[in-house]
């Protein structure tokens, strides 16, 4: 009775799955996150058992160093080095913190991982704790992720009951426990020094580094802060050895990376690929290219508010830390937003600056005032008040903000402006000189009129207009009454022929 | 109070968990991450649980996101000895057919199926 199997394509022939290779997400779709038994049945906690019973702190760190694992939160610092600094730091009390304060618009890697496989993250923390000599760990998780928090609480309770957390884990003499801490709801708390202050119960604001948290962190004790995905990779490296992990990816970026891809693509979702594959493979093959086949993809935004927009011409860029940084974007934590030619790049820059200006904690002047000034200037340009010299002003101010901001938020906030100017300068010029928005997104620059020669007289705009501002009759070009028009953009969305400008 | 695990205990539990997994004739997994839930996975799960309540040899469980968030709710059905099949865009209305045809008679519902087999794991 099983002949119908013959008509179902194999996963390895389906575009979305064919180029993916799973390490951190290896249990996706098959593991019950509420069941620690299920996790243990899939080799769960075997790596922790190995690390606790037969490896020294030095051996664990050596293994992670050799694997080439780098922080998946965005900056890409060597995880092994971070652990080594902390292990070498003096002090009787040390902490391990999992940074699950995922705040980039369009990013959901950490959330999905925590919801699907919370024990993998806990196990990674146990191993890290042994490596650095920590007795207590914290998961700082976004309060906006109720399901992830619920799964984490359940997982921690189960692990405690089984004796996989707590005193004398697996009878090895090693004791370690984990506390879940819902975040304070500020983007800046994803920055490690701000996160630590928030965890201490204070207002989440960054402080200058050095001293780095590995030397002076939580309550001034040596602290390692690792991202969710980084920690989820650790058990597999310990279990399968560093050589196995280092087989993947180019020289300096080993392993795989998880991306949350969204935007105008066919398949929105969570993607894990080996480092070093071209961006085009993710966008075109895995995610199936543009959703609306009449439109073409224009840009890919990587790294959220700290990242940049890459034009289609750079889609051959391999996915690894150095190559992405060379383009002006950053690898970031893995958020990827794909845009087509109906997206205005000045508007995109304005959106991200609106976000960072809002989320700037206000402690240092360059970030607090600088992002506000950038935003003002971008608003001027999209509202039709742009003038010659604005682009140069944006570039100069951006450089000051990058050079003088206190933390990563300010140091990277101008990236969306700089990359959109770098790759889409003509769009800025069209806004400033011609007072035109080529993507027809910036409402103050639109005429709300109909090109008679482009209009196919179909009447769709007439039907879409909620205020009856469009006059149309069969076989007649539509006419918009600008006195009645509320500029709601319904007609732009309805017109299939691009005839309204 | 559960006994605290030892090294041997962990290995034994792993074996037991795998045996338990093998014990079911069919396993139905509803992918219930935030993406799945927002697309209606809870109703799909409830429908499968209802269908399966008199069938002890069929196991219904939840898991996290299966990856393709835009095609949620997704469901994986695996009959022992056969490749697993991933279904997408499942609604409670489609559940009875998937359950009766694939779960009970091992005839996958081709029109709802996305793909079969395992993902590439390093």
XYZ file of C-alpha atoms in Angstrom:
623
model
C 0.000 0.000 0.000
C 3.031 2.240 0.102
C 3.205 3.081 -3.594
C 2.205 6.697 -2.938
C 5.687 7.246 -1.469
C 6.905 7.238 -5.073
C 5.037 10.477 -5.760
C 6.519 12.453 -2.884
C 9.825 14.234 -3.553
C 12.787 13.393 -1.411
C 13.973 16.074 1.043
C 17.373 16.095 -0.607
C 15.748 17.085 -3.912
C 13.640 19.896 -2.457
C 15.330 23.265 -2.925
C 14.684 24.486 0.586
C 16.372 21.488 2.217
C 18.898 20.384 -0.391
C 21.709 22.848 0.400
C 21.202 22.948 4.142
C 23.487 21.115 6.533
C 22.497 20.861 10.159
C 24.649 20.992 13.267
C 22.988 23.348 15.734
C 19.509 22.583 14.365
C 20.098 18.854 13.976
C 17.142 17.928 16.182
C 14.718 20.298 14.525
C 11.336 18.860 13.818
C 12.098 15.548 15.475
C 12.612 16.381 19.131
C 9.961 16.975 21.756
C 11.317 20.021 23.591
C 9.229 19.153 26.652
C 10.864 15.767 27.059
C 14.343 15.441 28.506
C 14.129 11.679 27.877
C 13.688 12.350 24.175
C 16.769 14.593 24.203
C 18.821 12.044 26.121
C 17.731 9.383 23.618
C 19.337 11.486 20.896
C 22.740 11.474 22.572
C 21.679 14.371 24.765
C 23.917 15.170 27.736
C 26.412 12.598 26.461
C 28.804 15.458 25.657
C 28.332 16.929 29.125
C 28.968 13.502 30.646
C 32.129 13.175 28.571
C 33.358 16.655 29.488
C 32.618 16.266 33.196
C 34.039 12.777 33.616
C 37.006 12.489 31.298
C 38.158 15.960 30.223
C 40.039 18.672 32.078
C 39.150 22.318 31.745
C 42.218 22.780 29.539
C 41.241 19.915 27.259
C 37.737 21.288 26.730
C 39.092 24.745 25.872
C 41.709 23.207 23.566
C 38.993 21.285 21.746
C 36.834 24.380 21.264
C 39.867 26.406 20.155
C 40.824 23.793 17.569
C 37.256 23.588 16.262
C 37.518 27.236 15.199
C 34.097 28.044 16.678
C 33.435 31.790 16.729
C 30.709 33.697 18.542
C 27.438 33.477 16.626
C 26.015 36.625 18.196
C 27.574 38.786 15.531
C 31.038 39.948 16.437
C 32.587 36.556 15.751
C 35.164 36.445 18.536
C 36.809 33.064 19.074
C 34.767 31.138 21.642
C 37.794 29.140 22.790
C 39.801 32.320 23.421
C 36.979 33.831 25.421
C 36.777 30.718 27.589
C 40.550 30.663 27.988
C 40.692 34.284 29.173
C 37.996 33.571 31.714
C 39.524 30.270 32.844
C 42.863 32.046 33.358
C 41.290 34.964 35.244
C 41.780 34.972 38.995
C 38.848 34.576 41.318
C 36.921 31.947 43.218
C 33.541 32.749 41.646
C 32.886 32.782 37.899
C 29.738 32.897 35.795
C 28.533 31.727 32.427
C 25.765 33.740 30.774
C 23.756 32.784 27.724
C 22.778 35.828 25.693
C 19.299 35.128 24.366
C 18.309 38.788 24.076
C 17.689 38.585 20.365
C 16.562 42.036 19.319
C 17.318 42.543 15.613
C 14.180 43.170 13.559
C 13.668 40.102 11.380
C 15.793 37.726 13.468
C 14.358 34.612 15.093
C 17.219 32.079 15.172
C 17.686 32.056 18.925
C 13.977 31.909 19.591
C 13.487 28.913 17.318
C 16.499 27.129 18.776
C 15.337 27.643 22.348
C 11.815 26.544 21.514
C 12.944 23.460 19.627
C 15.978 22.256 21.561
C 16.383 24.020 24.913
C 18.452 21.231 26.448
C 21.187 21.638 23.822
C 21.764 25.188 25.077
C 21.737 24.071 28.721
C 24.181 21.272 27.923
C 26.476 23.753 26.164
C 26.383 25.888 29.305
C 27.285 22.927 31.535
C 30.324 22.229 29.358
C 31.312 25.907 29.319
C 30.919 26.026 33.101
C 33.290 23.116 33.520
C 35.782 24.751 31.132
C 35.922 28.073 32.963
C 35.148 26.826 36.459
C 31.749 28.460 36.907
C 29.225 27.298 39.477
C 26.280 29.381 38.322
C 24.858 30.214 34.931
C 22.174 32.591 33.692
C 20.097 32.641 30.535
C 19.200 36.245 29.746
C 16.239 35.744 27.453
C 14.003 38.281 25.762
C 10.809 38.790 27.709
C 8.978 38.944 24.368
C 9.656 35.209 23.854
C 7.098 33.629 26.212
C 7.226 30.203 24.587
C 11.027 30.057 24.700
C 10.973 31.087 28.366
C 8.398 28.412 29.139
C 10.469 25.722 27.389
C 13.607 26.878 29.174
C 11.961 26.751 32.596
C 10.660 23.277 31.882
C 14.054 22.114 30.649
C 15.917 23.495 33.674
C 13.449 21.852 36.055
C 13.754 18.498 34.281
C 17.543 18.687 34.269
C 17.566 19.493 38.001
C 15.250 16.586 38.809
C 17.486 14.211 36.858
C 20.602 15.561 38.515
C 21.995 17.040 35.301
C 22.015 20.430 36.986
C 22.654 21.083 40.635
C 25.033 19.562 43.137
C 27.402 16.780 42.073
C 26.199 16.380 38.482
C 26.292 12.721 37.333
C 28.292 11.898 40.433
C 31.350 13.631 38.968
C 31.797 16.044 41.852
C 31.011 19.032 39.594
C 28.192 21.340 40.673
C 26.476 23.883 38.476
C 23.029 25.436 38.239
C 21.217 27.718 35.794
C 18.749 30.529 36.351
C 16.422 31.936 33.688
C 16.276 35.733 33.613
C 13.669 37.391 31.362
C 15.179 40.501 29.807
C 14.294 44.109 30.390
C 13.038 44.689 26.882
C 15.747 46.991 25.560
C 17.759 46.372 22.419
C 20.957 47.632 24.074
C 20.751 44.780 26.602
C 21.990 42.481 23.852
C 25.340 44.289 24.217
C 27.291 42.269 26.736
C 28.221 44.907 29.311
C 24.690 46.340 29.264
C 23.293 42.824 29.589
C 25.415 42.216 32.678
C 24.266 45.440 34.326
C 20.671 44.538 33.578
C 21.258 41.080 35.043
C 22.586 42.745 38.188
C 19.221 44.476 38.492
C 20.409 47.863 37.293
C 19.463 49.921 34.278
C 20.849 48.260 31.138
C 23.639 50.572 29.963
C 27.009 49.617 28.537
C 30.359 50.447 30.090
C 33.736 50.840 28.379
C 35.785 47.721 27.674
C 38.436 46.714 28.758
C 38.186 45.264 31.306
C 36.335 42.630 29.309
C 33.661 40.568 31.045
C 35.962 37.527 30.906
C 38.085 39.395 33.480
C 35.471 41.566 35.236
C 31.903 40.662 34.415
C 28.793 39.938 36.432
C 29.184 41.452 39.926
C 32.800 42.076 38.904
C 33.493 38.338 38.648
C 35.027 36.737 35.551
C 32.125 35.950 33.209
C 31.740 34.314 29.843
C 28.828 35.500 27.707
C 27.935 33.285 24.764
C 25.140 33.461 22.246
C 22.439 30.754 22.081
C 23.635 29.311 18.787
C 27.268 29.253 19.927
C 26.328 27.220 22.988
C 24.114 24.890 20.952
C 27.156 23.989 18.828
C 29.336 23.131 21.826
C 27.933 19.680 22.745
C 28.364 18.451 19.170
C 31.966 19.640 19.050
C 32.793 17.888 22.323
C 31.052 14.699 21.253
C 32.354 14.495 17.688
C 35.731 16.213 18.200
C 37.050 19.473 16.821
C 38.368 17.917 13.578
C 34.836 16.880 12.670
C 33.566 20.423 13.155
C 36.511 22.082 11.423
C 35.842 20.097 8.245
C 33.131 22.628 7.523
C 33.770 26.150 6.291
C 36.771 28.131 5.073
C 39.984 28.781 7.021
C 38.760 31.424 9.443
C 35.033 30.730 9.688
C 34.402 27.149 10.681
C 31.177 25.275 11.041
C 27.694 26.287 10.021
C 25.568 29.389 10.496
C 21.858 29.627 11.130
C 19.985 32.369 9.283
C 16.449 33.593 9.736
C 15.481 34.622 6.228
C 12.454 36.791 5.645
C 11.201 39.391 3.212
C 9.977 39.037 -0.347
C 11.069 35.439 -0.869
C 9.194 32.266 -1.688
C 10.238 30.322 1.432
C 10.486 32.263 4.665
C 12.187 30.305 7.381
C 15.130 29.100 9.342
C 18.151 27.988 7.377
C 21.402 26.375 8.498
C 24.196 26.280 5.950
C 27.908 25.517 6.000
C 30.057 28.665 6.189
C 31.534 29.755 2.896
C 28.599 29.113 0.565
C 27.539 32.112 -1.546
C 24.680 34.316 -0.347
C 22.982 33.624 -3.664
C 22.541 29.963 -2.714
C 20.577 30.988 0.368
C 18.462 33.601 -1.387
C 17.809 31.917 -4.726
C 18.106 28.180 -4.152
C 17.081 27.597 -0.546
C 14.575 30.409 -0.255
C 13.358 30.146 -3.818
C 14.073 33.710 -4.966
C 11.540 36.485 -5.313
C 8.007 35.663 -4.196
C 6.482 37.854 -6.858
C 8.122 36.537 -10.007
C 7.412 39.799 -11.863
C 9.733 41.632 -9.513
C 13.430 41.166 -9.070
C 15.395 41.074 -5.850
C 17.251 44.293 -5.231
C 19.077 43.916 -1.941
C 19.682 41.702 1.044
C 19.852 43.251 4.489
C 22.148 41.365 6.844
C 22.850 41.884 10.503
C 19.827 43.996 11.410
C 20.328 47.571 12.638
C 24.082 46.953 12.938
C 24.385 45.485 9.487
C 24.049 46.677 5.963
C 22.279 46.252 2.659
C 24.073 44.284 0.009
C 23.060 44.775 -3.636
C 22.286 41.802 -5.875
C 25.657 42.264 -7.568
C 27.316 41.114 -4.340
C 25.242 37.974 -3.913
C 28.273 35.913 -4.838
C 29.874 36.930 -1.545
C 30.633 33.810 0.471
C 29.017 33.610 3.874
C 31.914 33.980 6.285
C 32.814 36.644 8.824
C 35.624 38.334 6.859
C 33.945 38.383 3.442
C 30.747 39.879 4.830
C 32.601 42.552 6.791
C 34.509 43.500 3.637
C 31.193 44.494 2.039
C 30.333 46.907 4.865
C 27.612 44.700 6.326
C 28.181 42.289 9.183
C 27.426 38.630 9.645
C 25.395 39.612 12.678
C 23.394 37.076 14.554
C 21.802 35.779 11.360
C 18.852 37.946 10.445
C 18.489 38.299 6.691
C 15.797 40.404 5.027
C 15.407 40.168 1.264
C 14.025 43.222 -0.576
C 12.814 43.787 -4.124
C 12.531 46.903 -6.262
C 9.463 48.146 -4.405
C 11.675 48.897 -1.405
C 13.226 52.343 -1.140
C 16.739 52.116 0.236
C 16.640 55.574 1.829
C 13.470 54.501 3.580
C 15.216 51.321 4.785
C 18.080 53.365 6.228
C 15.510 55.638 7.863
C 13.726 52.655 9.374
C 16.881 51.253 10.951
C 18.053 54.634 12.195
C 14.616 55.188 13.683
C 15.139 51.914 15.514
C 18.643 52.670 16.793
C 17.802 56.267 17.700
C 14.916 54.873 19.715
C 17.001 52.142 21.343
C 20.115 54.207 22.040
C 20.485 54.153 25.808
C 21.635 57.763 25.877
C 24.799 57.249 27.871
C 27.277 58.481 25.241
C 26.735 61.614 23.172
C 27.855 60.354 19.735
C 25.236 57.631 19.729
C 22.430 59.554 21.452
C 22.771 62.764 19.426
C 24.390 61.288 16.332
C 21.726 58.738 15.531
C 19.039 61.400 16.101
C 20.806 63.735 13.661
C 21.192 60.980 11.060
C 17.505 60.202 11.410
C 16.523 63.874 11.032
C 18.572 64.195 7.866
C 17.107 60.998 6.421
C 13.607 62.285 7.197
C 14.442 65.528 5.387
C 15.533 63.563 2.340
C 12.484 61.298 2.226
C 10.144 64.256 2.852
C 11.561 66.190 -0.082
C 13.660 68.680 1.877
C 16.977 67.121 0.844
C 19.690 69.405 -0.492
C 23.137 69.121 -2.039
C 25.725 68.068 0.518
C 23.343 65.950 2.571
C 24.966 62.704 1.448
C 28.403 63.987 2.408
C 27.025 65.153 5.751
C 25.567 61.694 6.438
C 28.866 60.033 5.558
C 30.947 62.355 7.720
C 28.655 62.139 10.739
C 28.526 58.361 10.372
C 32.295 58.141 10.615
C 32.310 60.242 13.807
C 29.649 58.053 15.393
C 31.528 54.869 14.489
C 34.807 56.189 15.871
C 33.560 57.657 19.111
C 30.594 55.642 20.379
C 30.920 53.692 23.596
C 29.444 50.360 22.633
C 28.569 48.193 19.682
C 25.138 49.760 19.261
C 26.549 53.173 18.326
C 29.645 51.846 16.611
C 27.530 49.945 14.113
C 24.370 52.076 13.969
C 25.513 54.049 10.873
C 26.157 50.846 8.864
C 22.697 50.848 7.250
C 23.257 54.472 6.113
C 26.775 53.904 4.822
C 25.957 50.730 2.899
C 22.831 52.150 1.292
C 24.773 55.268 0.247
C 27.632 53.082 -0.958
C 25.558 50.744 -3.067
C 22.447 52.784 -3.860
C 23.753 56.347 -4.077
C 21.622 57.081 -7.132
C 18.481 56.584 -5.041
C 19.640 59.191 -2.550
C 20.435 61.542 -5.448
C 17.001 61.000 -6.986
C 15.375 61.959 -3.672
C 17.565 65.015 -3.192
C 17.891 66.404 -6.731
C 14.767 65.259 -8.550
C 12.546 64.961 -5.465
C 11.552 61.537 -6.700
C 11.431 58.193 -4.935
C 12.328 55.556 -7.553
C 10.721 52.768 -5.520
C 7.589 54.882 -4.937
C 7.632 54.449 -1.177
C 8.211 57.957 0.135
C 4.708 59.436 0.203
C 5.671 63.149 0.246
C 7.583 62.647 -3.030
C 4.692 61.038 -4.884
C 2.412 62.922 -7.284
C -0.659 60.696 -6.945
C -1.302 60.932 -10.657
C -1.708 58.372 -13.434
C 0.565 57.884 -16.444
C -2.019 57.823 -19.272
C 0.159 55.648 -21.485
C 0.875 53.078 -18.765
C -2.723 52.888 -17.554
C -4.527 49.813 -18.881
C -7.881 51.274 -17.827
C -8.653 48.238 -15.697
C -10.271 50.098 -12.818
C -8.481 48.235 -10.037
C -7.315 51.511 -8.461
C -10.858 52.836 -8.598
C -12.099 49.771 -6.708
C -9.276 49.969 -4.186
C -9.689 53.638 -3.269
C -11.448 53.862 0.117
C -12.377 57.549 -0.208
C -13.729 57.564 -3.771
C -11.013 59.926 -4.919
C -10.514 58.132 -8.241
C -12.720 58.771 -11.234
C -12.813 55.935 -13.730
C -15.118 54.505 -16.325
C -14.707 51.539 -18.608
C -12.110 52.175 -21.334
C -11.104 55.415 -19.610
C -7.809 56.352 -17.982
C -8.285 56.748 -14.236
C -7.964 60.218 -12.717
C -7.096 60.872 -9.109
C -8.734 63.823 -7.382
C -5.920 65.125 -5.205
C -8.239 67.176 -3.035
C -10.099 64.055 -1.955
C -6.984 61.801 -1.888
C -5.732 60.875 1.582
C -2.450 59.431 0.232
C -3.156 56.048 1.738
C -1.291 54.221 -1.067
C -4.123 51.737 -1.705
C -4.083 52.566 -5.430
C -0.311 52.019 -5.636
C -0.745 48.584 -4.112
C -3.668 47.756 -6.419
C -2.164 48.864 -9.748
C -0.543 45.898 -11.507
C 0.951 48.091 -14.248
C 3.002 50.509 -12.216
C 0.976 53.336 -13.758
C 0.560 55.576 -10.698
C 3.420 57.849 -9.702
C 11.638 11.877 44.167
C 13.390 10.724 41.039
C 16.774 9.120 41.472
C 19.634 11.415 40.414
C 21.293 10.107 37.267
C 24.755 8.587 37.241
C 26.914 7.958 34.166
C 25.502 4.450 33.737
C 22.030 5.706 34.468
C 22.319 8.276 31.667
C 23.358 5.630 29.154
C 20.562 3.324 30.291
C 17.998 6.124 30.019
C 19.221 6.914 26.500
C 18.710 3.279 25.501
C 15.289 3.173 27.128
C 14.220 6.363 25.413
C 15.250 5.012 22.013
C 13.436 1.724 22.641
C 10.329 3.612 23.649
C 10.544 5.604 20.429
C 10.816 2.378 18.448
C 7.845 0.943 20.303
C 5.229 2.878 18.342
C 3.942 1.748 14.972
C 3.556 5.334 13.834
C 4.701 8.688 15.165
C 3.022 11.981 14.340
C 4.888 15.163 15.161
C 3.216 18.556 14.962
C 5.735 21.405 14.646
C 4.730 23.890 17.282
C 7.255 26.693 17.450
C 5.943 30.251 17.624
C 5.679 30.226 13.822
C 3.602 27.049 13.845
C 1.374 28.147 16.704
C 0.615 31.471 15.046
C -0.445 29.581 11.924
C -2.810 27.368 13.897
C -0.716 24.363 14.946
C -2.511 23.990 18.283
C -5.791 23.132 16.572
C -3.954 20.687 14.311
C -2.311 19.050 17.323
C -5.647 18.773 19.126
C -7.227 17.204 16.060
C -4.482 14.575 15.817
C -4.664 13.879 19.546
C -8.419 13.368 19.179
C -7.993 10.981 16.250
C -5.281 9.033 18.047
C -6.965 8.678 21.420
C -8.088 5.108 20.755
C -4.904 4.048 19.002
C -2.195 3.241 21.508
C 0.260 2.307 18.752
C 0.280 5.839 17.337
C 2.255 8.481 19.182
C 1.365 12.160 18.785
C 3.877 14.729 20.002
C 4.947 18.314 19.508
C 8.294 19.668 18.374
C 9.788 23.032 17.511
C 10.033 24.815 14.168
C 10.805 22.544 11.236
C 12.413 25.357 9.268
C 9.937 26.399 6.629
C 7.989 28.962 8.648
C 5.968 30.179 5.662
C 4.384 26.748 5.141
C 3.265 26.153 8.715
C 1.466 24.360 10.253
C 3.756 21.493 9.333
C 3.375 17.911 10.471
C 5.714 14.931 10.188
C 4.323 11.406 10.000
C 6.615 8.428 10.313
C 5.396 4.863 10.069
C 7.910 2.391 11.423
C 10.083 1.006 8.657
C 9.152 3.726 6.150
C 10.583 7.165 5.369
C 9.096 10.017 7.320
C 6.874 12.404 5.366
C 6.615 16.125 6.034
C 3.263 17.745 5.386
C 2.783 21.490 5.078
C -0.139 23.940 5.285
C -2.083 21.471 7.403
C -5.448 22.511 8.826
C -7.687 20.601 11.248
C -9.854 19.680 8.220
C -6.949 17.865 6.606
C -6.022 15.992 9.773
C -8.588 13.194 9.495
C -7.454 12.279 6.008
C -3.747 12.309 6.924
C -4.444 10.269 10.029
C -6.686 7.708 8.379
C -4.672 7.290 5.228
C -1.067 7.639 6.391
C -1.295 6.970 10.115
C -3.607 3.968 9.880
C -2.945 2.514 6.430
C 0.532 3.814 5.590
C -0.685 5.547 2.443
C 0.845 9.048 2.510
C -1.458 11.813 1.298
C 0.481 12.992 -1.721
C -1.414 16.259 -2.263
C -0.530 17.627 1.181
C 3.006 16.242 1.335
C 6.027 18.497 1.007
C 8.812 15.921 1.032
C 9.987 12.637 2.496
C 13.175 11.449 4.110
C 15.774 12.878 6.450
C 17.578 16.195 6.469
C 21.325 16.420 5.867
C 23.028 16.383 9.226
C 26.772 16.840 9.529
